[in-house]
Coordinates of C-alpha atoms in Angstrom, one line a residue:
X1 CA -51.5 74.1 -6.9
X2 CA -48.8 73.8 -9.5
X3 CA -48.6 77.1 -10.9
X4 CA -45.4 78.6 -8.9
X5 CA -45.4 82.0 -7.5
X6 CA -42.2 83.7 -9.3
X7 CA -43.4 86.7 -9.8
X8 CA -44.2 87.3 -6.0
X9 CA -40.9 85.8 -5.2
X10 CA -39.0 88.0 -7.5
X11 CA -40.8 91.4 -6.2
X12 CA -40.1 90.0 -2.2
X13 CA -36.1 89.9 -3.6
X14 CA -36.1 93.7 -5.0
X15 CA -38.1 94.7 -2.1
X16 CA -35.4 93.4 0.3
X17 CA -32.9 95.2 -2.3
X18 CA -34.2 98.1 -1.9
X19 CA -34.7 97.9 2.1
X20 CA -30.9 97.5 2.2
X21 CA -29.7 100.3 -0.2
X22 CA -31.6 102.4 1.8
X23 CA -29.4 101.4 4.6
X24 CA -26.2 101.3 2.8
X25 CA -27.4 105.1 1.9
X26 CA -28.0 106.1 5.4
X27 CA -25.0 105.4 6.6
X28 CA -22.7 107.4 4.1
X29 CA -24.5 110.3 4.6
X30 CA -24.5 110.6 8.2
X31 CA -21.3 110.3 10.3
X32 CA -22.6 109.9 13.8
X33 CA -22.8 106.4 15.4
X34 CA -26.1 106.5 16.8
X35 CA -27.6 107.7 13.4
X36 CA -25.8 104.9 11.9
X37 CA -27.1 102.2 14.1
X38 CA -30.6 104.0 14.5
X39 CA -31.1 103.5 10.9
X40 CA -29.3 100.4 10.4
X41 CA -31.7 98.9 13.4
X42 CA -35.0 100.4 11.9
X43 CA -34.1 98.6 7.9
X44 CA -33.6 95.8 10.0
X45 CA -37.0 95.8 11.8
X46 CA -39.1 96.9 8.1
X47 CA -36.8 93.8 6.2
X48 CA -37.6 90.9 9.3
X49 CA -41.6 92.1 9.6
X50 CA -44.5 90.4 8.3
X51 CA -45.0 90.7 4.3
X52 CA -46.8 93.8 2.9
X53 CA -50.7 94.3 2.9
X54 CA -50.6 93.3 -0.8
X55 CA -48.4 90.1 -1.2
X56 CA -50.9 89.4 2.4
X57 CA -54.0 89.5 0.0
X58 CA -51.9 87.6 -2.4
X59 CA -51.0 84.6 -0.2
X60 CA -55.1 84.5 0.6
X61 CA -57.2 85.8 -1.9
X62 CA -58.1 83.6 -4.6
X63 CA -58.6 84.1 -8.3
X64 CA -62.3 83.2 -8.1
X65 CA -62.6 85.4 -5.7
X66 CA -61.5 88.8 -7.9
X67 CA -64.5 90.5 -10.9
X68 CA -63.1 92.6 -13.5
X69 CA -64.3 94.1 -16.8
X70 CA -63.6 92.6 -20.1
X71 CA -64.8 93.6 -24.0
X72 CA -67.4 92.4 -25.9
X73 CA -65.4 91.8 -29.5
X74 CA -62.7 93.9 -28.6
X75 CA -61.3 94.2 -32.0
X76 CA -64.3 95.5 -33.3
X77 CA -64.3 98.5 -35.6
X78 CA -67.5 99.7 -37.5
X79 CA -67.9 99.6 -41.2
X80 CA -67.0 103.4 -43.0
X81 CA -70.0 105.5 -44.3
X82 CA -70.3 103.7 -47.5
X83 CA -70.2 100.3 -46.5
X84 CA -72.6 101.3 -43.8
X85 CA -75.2 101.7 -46.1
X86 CA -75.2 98.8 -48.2
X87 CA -74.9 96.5 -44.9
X88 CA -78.3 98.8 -43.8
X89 CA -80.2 97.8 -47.3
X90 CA -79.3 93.8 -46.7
X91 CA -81.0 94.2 -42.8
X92 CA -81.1 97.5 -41.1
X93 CA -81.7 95.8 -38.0
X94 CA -78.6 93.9 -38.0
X95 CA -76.5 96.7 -39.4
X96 CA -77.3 98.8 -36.8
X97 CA -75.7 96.5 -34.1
X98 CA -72.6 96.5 -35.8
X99 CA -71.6 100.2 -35.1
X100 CA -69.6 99.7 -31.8
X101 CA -66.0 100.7 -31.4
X102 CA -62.8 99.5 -29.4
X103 CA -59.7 101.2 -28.9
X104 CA -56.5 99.0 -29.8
X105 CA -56.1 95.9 -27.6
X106 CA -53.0 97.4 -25.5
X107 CA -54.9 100.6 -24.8
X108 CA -57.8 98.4 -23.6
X109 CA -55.5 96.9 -20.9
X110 CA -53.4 99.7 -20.3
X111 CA -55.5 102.6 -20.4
X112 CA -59.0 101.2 -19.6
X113 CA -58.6 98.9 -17.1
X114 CA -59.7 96.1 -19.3
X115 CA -59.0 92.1 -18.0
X116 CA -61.0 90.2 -20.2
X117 CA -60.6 90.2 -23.9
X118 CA -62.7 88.6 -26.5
X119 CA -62.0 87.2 -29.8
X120 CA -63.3 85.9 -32.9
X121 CA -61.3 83.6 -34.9
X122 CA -61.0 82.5 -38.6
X123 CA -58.7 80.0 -40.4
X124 CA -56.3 81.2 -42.7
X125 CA -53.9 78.8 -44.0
X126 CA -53.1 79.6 -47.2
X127 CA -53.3 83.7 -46.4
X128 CA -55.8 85.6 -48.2
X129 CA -59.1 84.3 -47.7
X130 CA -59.7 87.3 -46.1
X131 CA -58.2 90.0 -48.1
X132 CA -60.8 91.4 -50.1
X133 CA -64.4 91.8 -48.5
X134 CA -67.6 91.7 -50.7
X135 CA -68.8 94.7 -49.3
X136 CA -65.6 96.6 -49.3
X137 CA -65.8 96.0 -53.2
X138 CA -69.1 97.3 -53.6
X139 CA -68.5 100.5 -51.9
X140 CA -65.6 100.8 -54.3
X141 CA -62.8 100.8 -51.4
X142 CA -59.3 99.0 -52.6
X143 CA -58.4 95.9 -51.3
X144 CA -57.8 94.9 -47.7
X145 CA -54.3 93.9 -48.1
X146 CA -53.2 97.8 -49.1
X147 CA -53.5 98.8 -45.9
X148 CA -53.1 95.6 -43.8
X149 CA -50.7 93.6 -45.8
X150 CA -50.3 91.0 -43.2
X151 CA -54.0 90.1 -44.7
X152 CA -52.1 88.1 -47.3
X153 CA -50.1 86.0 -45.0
X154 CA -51.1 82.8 -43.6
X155 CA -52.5 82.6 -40.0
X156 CA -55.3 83.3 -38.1
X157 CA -57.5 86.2 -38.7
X158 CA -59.7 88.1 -36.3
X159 CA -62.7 89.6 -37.6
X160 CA -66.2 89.5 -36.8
X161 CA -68.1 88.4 -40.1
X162 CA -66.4 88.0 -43.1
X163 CA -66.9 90.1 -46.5
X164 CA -69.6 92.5 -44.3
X165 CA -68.4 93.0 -40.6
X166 CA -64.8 92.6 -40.9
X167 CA -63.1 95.6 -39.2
X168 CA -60.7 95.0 -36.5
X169 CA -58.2 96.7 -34.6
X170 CA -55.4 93.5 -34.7
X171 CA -56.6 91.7 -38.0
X172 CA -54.3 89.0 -37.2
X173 CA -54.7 86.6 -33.9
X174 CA -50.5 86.9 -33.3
X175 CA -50.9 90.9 -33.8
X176 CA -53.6 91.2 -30.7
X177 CA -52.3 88.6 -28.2
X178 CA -48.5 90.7 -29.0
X179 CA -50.3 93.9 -27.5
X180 CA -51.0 91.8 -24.4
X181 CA -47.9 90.6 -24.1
X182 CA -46.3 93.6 -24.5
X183 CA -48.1 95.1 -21.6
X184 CA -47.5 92.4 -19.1
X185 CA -44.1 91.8 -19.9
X186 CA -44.1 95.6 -19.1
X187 CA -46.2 95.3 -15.8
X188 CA -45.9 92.0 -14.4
X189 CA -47.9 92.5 -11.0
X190 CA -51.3 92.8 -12.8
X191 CA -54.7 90.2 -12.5
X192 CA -54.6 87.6 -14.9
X193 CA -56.0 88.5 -18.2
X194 CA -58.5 86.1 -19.7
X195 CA -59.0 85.9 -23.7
X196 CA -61.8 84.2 -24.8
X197 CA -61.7 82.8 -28.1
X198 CA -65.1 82.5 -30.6
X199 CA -64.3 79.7 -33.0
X200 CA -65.8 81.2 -36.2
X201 CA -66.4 79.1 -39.5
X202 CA -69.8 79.5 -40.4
X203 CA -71.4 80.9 -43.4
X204 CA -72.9 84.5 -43.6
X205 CA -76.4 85.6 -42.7
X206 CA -76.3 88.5 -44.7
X207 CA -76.8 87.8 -49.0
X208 CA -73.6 88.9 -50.5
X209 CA -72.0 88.0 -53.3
X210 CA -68.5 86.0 -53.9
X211 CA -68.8 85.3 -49.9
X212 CA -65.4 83.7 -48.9
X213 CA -66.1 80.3 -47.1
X214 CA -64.5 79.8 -43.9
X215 CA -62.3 76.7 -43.3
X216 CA -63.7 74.6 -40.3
X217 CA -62.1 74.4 -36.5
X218 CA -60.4 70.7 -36.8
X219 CA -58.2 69.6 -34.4
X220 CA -55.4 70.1 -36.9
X221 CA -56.5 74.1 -37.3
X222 CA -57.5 74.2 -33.0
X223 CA -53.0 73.5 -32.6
X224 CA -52.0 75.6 -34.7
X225 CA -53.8 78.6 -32.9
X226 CA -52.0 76.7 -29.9
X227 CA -49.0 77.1 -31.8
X228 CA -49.4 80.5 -32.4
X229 CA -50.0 81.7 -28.7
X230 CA -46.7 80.1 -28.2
X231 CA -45.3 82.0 -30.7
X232 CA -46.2 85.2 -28.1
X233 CA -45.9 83.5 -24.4
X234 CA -43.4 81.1 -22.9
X235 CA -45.0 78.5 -20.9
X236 CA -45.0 79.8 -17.3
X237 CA -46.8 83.2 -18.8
X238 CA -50.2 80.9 -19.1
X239 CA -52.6 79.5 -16.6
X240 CA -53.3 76.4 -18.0
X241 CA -56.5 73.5 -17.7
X242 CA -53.1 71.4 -16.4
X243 CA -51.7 73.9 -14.0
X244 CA -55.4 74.3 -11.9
X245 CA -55.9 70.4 -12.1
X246 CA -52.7 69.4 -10.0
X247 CA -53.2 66.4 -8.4
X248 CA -57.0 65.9 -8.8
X249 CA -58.7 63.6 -10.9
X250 CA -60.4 65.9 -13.1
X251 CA -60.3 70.1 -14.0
X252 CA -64.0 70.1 -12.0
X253 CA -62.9 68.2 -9.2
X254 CA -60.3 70.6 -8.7
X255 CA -62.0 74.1 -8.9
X256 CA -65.1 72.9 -7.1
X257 CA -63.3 71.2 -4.1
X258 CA -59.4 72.9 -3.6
X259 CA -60.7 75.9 -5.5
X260 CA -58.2 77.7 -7.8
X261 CA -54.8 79.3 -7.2
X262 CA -53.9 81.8 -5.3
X263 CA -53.7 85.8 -6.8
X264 CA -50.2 85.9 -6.1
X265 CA -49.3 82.6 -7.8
X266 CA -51.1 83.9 -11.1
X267 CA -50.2 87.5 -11.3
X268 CA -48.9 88.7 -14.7
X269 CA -50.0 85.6 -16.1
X270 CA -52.7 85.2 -19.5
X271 CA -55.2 82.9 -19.3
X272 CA -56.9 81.2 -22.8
X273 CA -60.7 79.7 -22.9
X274 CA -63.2 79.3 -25.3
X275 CA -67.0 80.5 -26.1
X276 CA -67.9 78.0 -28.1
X277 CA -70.1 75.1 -26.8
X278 CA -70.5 71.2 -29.2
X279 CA -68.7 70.3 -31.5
X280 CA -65.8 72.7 -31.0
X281 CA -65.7 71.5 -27.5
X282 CA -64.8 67.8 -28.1
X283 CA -63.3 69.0 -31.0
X284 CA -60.3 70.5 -28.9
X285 CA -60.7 67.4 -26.8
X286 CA -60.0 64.9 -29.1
X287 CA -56.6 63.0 -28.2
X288 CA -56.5 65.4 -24.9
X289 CA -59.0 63.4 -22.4
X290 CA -59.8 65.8 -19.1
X291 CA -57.9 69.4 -21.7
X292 CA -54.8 67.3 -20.8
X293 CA -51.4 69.2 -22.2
X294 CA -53.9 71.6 -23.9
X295 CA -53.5 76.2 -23.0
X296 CA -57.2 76.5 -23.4
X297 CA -60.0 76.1 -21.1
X298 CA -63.1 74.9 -22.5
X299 CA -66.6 76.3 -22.5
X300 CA -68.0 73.0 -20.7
X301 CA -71.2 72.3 -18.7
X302 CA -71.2 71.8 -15.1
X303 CA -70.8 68.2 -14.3
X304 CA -68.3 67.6 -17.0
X305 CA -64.4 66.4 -16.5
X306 CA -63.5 69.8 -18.2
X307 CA -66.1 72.4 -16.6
X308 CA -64.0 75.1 -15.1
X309 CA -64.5 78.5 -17.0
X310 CA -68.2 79.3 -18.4
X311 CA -70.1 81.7 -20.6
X312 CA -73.4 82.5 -19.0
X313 CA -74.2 85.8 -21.9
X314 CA -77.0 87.0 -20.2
X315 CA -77.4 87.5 -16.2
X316 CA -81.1 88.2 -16.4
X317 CA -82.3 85.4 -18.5
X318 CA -81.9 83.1 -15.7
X319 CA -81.9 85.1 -12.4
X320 CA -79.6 83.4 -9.6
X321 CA -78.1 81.3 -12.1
X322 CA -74.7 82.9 -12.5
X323 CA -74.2 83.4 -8.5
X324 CA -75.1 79.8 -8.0
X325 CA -72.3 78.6 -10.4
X326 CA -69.8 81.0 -9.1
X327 CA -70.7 79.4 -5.4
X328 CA -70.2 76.4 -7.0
X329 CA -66.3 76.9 -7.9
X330 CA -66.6 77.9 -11.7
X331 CA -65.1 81.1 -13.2
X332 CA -67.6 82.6 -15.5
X333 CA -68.0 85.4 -17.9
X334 CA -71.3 87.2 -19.0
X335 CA -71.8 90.2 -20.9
X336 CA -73.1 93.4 -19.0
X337 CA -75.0 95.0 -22.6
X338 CA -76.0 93.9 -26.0
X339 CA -74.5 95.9 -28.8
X340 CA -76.2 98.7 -28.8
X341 CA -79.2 98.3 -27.4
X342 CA -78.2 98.9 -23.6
X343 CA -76.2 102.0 -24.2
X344 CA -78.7 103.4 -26.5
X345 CA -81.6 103.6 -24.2
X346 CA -79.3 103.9 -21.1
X347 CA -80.8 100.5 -19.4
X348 CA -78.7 99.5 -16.7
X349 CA -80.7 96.3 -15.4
X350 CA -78.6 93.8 -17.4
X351 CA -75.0 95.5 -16.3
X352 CA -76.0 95.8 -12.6
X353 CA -77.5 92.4 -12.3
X354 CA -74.0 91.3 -14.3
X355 CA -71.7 92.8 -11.3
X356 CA -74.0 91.7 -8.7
X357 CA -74.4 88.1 -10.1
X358 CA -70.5 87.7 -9.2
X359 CA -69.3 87.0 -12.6
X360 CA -65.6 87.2 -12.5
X361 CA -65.5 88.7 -16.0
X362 CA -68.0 91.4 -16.9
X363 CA -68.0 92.5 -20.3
X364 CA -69.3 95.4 -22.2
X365 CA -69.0 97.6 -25.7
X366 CA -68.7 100.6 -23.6
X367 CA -65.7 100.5 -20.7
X368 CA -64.8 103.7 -20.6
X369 CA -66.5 107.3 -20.0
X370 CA -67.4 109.0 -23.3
X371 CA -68.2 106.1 -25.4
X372 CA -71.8 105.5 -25.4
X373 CA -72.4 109.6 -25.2
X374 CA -70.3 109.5 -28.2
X375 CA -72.6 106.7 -30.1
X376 CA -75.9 107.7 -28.5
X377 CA -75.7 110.4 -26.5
X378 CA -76.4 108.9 -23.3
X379 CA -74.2 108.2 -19.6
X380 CA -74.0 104.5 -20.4
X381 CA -70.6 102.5 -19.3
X382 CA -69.1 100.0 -17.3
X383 CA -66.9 100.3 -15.0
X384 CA -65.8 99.6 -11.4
X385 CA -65.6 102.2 -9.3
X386 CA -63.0 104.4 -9.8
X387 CA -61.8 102.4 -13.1
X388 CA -60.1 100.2 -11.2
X389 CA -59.4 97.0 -13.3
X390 CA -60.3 94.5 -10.5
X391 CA -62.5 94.5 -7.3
X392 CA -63.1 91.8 -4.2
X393 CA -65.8 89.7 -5.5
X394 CA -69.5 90.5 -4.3
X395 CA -70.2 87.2 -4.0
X396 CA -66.6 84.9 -3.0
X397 CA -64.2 87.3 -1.3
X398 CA -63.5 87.2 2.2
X399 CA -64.3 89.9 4.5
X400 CA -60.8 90.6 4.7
X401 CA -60.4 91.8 1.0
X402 CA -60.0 95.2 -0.4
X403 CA -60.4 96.4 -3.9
X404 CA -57.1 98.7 -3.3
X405 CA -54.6 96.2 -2.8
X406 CA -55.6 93.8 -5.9
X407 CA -53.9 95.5 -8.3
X408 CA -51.3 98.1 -7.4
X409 CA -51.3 100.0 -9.7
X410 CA -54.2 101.9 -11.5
X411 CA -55.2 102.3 -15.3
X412 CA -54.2 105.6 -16.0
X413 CA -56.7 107.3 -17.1
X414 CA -60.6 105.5 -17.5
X415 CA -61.5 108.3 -20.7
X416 CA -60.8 105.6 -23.5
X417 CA -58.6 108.2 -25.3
X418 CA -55.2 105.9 -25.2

């Protein structure tokens, strides 16, 4: 694979750091000769023996063969009172999906375990276009940019609907992919983090008035969201469409024969792909045959030159359909709940068929204990067990994986309170 392993090279260099100032320590404080050269002789022994159980998984394991838990919309944030109950007069139905929550982006990661992050895009070129929801000015609340100035400014915008369902906890694409960054600059041995981006430039299904018209996803728009998760990584922090092809012919040939790289040559690393299907997909494609020199991975069907990360939403609509892709080579996401409508009633059929379908990236409106009890009074979450933020695969992993030596260290704390 081409995607080096620095990071476990750098951690095998300050383990064998740290083996030696213990010896240098040892010495000093004892004056006898045989202490000296008892402990000088057992350093030696723990800095010559065979690597640690953890960089052992991460010479073997492979990152299709890791699951984790990611968020549904994970900027979300529901509408206040007001707005509430105009969006509940235009469809109640509708309005009442809308009424999850997410903690900020680096609490998600940090403090819920959370490896897979979702998020909905807008176009913003000129700054503004999204500044001043309808239905913010019917319920008589000032204008966005008075308490989110960077409204204002050009750049892409996160939000889930404009003028109606436009909450979010990082309004602006550079502010949540920073929160990322920030944490894995901060702990570098973690799983890779996947965000999947939802190309949004459609017009409303709710009747509002003065509705502010989306610009579209052209190629033009498509790099300068490239340029802007530049703006936040370097290179070498990304797994890339190039990186996992290598040598082969095409991205598919490559994750359904060699499979893809190892844990320990991706850890720390930030991974991009897409939801969307056609146009968006050829869209990004255009002048960048096979995702050549492109960050993001593209939401392709099996059989295509680009297929290598997939969106399969729903586990039970097709039963046997996610394992056999997964089998197959393919990373894929799929979503353990509908908003509000799993939690609510406490129906864990679609979350436990989710985790047992191996789908590397489960993800859910309700990751952390308290939440759905919160919204609906109910025990409804999803989690691995004991909030840990990445398990062996059900379905890929090799016998000789264990969930306590993928990740080191542990979220710490699974109660969503940051």
């Amino acid at each position: 694979m081409a995607i080096g392993a620095k990071l476990s090279t750098v951690k095998r260099l300050l383990a064998a750091g740290l083996s030696l100032a213990l010896v240098l320590t040892a010495c000093s404080d004892d004056g006898s000769d045989d202490a000296s050269t008892s402990t000088t002789s057992a350093s030696a022994e723990s800095t010559t023996s065979a690597p640690t159980a953890t960089e052992s998984l991460d010479d073997d394991l492979r990152l299709n063969e890791i699951q984790a838990i990611g968020t549904h919309n994970s900027f979300h944030q529901p509408l206040e009172a007001g707005e509430m109950v105009l969006l509940s007069d235009l469809d109640e139905q509708q309005a009442a999906q809308r009424t999850y929550r997410h903690q900020p982006i680096g609490v998600q990661v940090a403090d819920q375990g959370i490896r897979q992050i979702e998020l909905d895009v807008f176009v913003d070129n000129e700054g503004g276009l999204y500044a001043s929801p309808s239905l913010r000015r019917q319920a008589g609340l000032p204008d966005l940019v008075e308490t989110h100035p960077e409204m204002a400014e050009p750049g892409t915008k996160v939000l889930h609907e404009q003028d109606v369902d436009y909450r979010s906890v990082c309004p602006t694409f550079v502010q949540c992919i920073t929160e990322i960054a920030e944490w894995s600059d901060a702990n570098p041995d973690h799983v890779p983090v996947a965000v999947f981006i939802q190309y949004k430039d459609g017009p409303l299904i709710f009747p509002v008035d003065d509705q502010a018209v989306p610009e579209k996803w052209v190629p033009e728009n498509m790099a300068k969201l490239e340029a802007e998760i530049l703006s936040v990584f370097e290179p070498d922090d990304l797994i890339t469409p190039d990186d996992v092809r290598g040598d082969h012919a095409t991205l598919e040939e490559a994750v359904t024969t060699d499979g893809w790289p190892t844990l320990g040559e991706t850890r720390g690393r930030v991974m991009f792909a897409t939801v969307n299907g056609e146009p968006y997909r050829s869209l990004y494609l255009e002048d960048h045959e096979g995702l050549a020199g492109r960050l993001m991975f593209t939401n392709a069907e099996p059989g295509q030159p680009d297929a290598a990360v997939l969106s399969v939403d729903d586990p039970l609509a097709e039963p046997g359909r996610i394992t056999e892709l997964v089998e197959q080579g393919y990373l894929v996401r799929t979503r353990a709940d509908s908003p509000n409508e799993h939690a609510r009633t406490d129906d864990t059929s679609r979350r436990d068929a989710a985790l047992a379908s191996g789908a590397h990236w489960v993800s859910t409106d309700y990751p952390a204990q308290g939440m759905a009890e919160a919204d609906h009074g109910t025990d409804y979450v999803v989690q691995l067990v004991d909030g840990l933020p990445a398990r062996c695969n059900p379905v890929t992993a090799p016998s000789t994986c264990d969930d306590d030596r993928i990740e080191p260290t542990p979220p710490a704390s699974t109660d969503g309170s940051g």
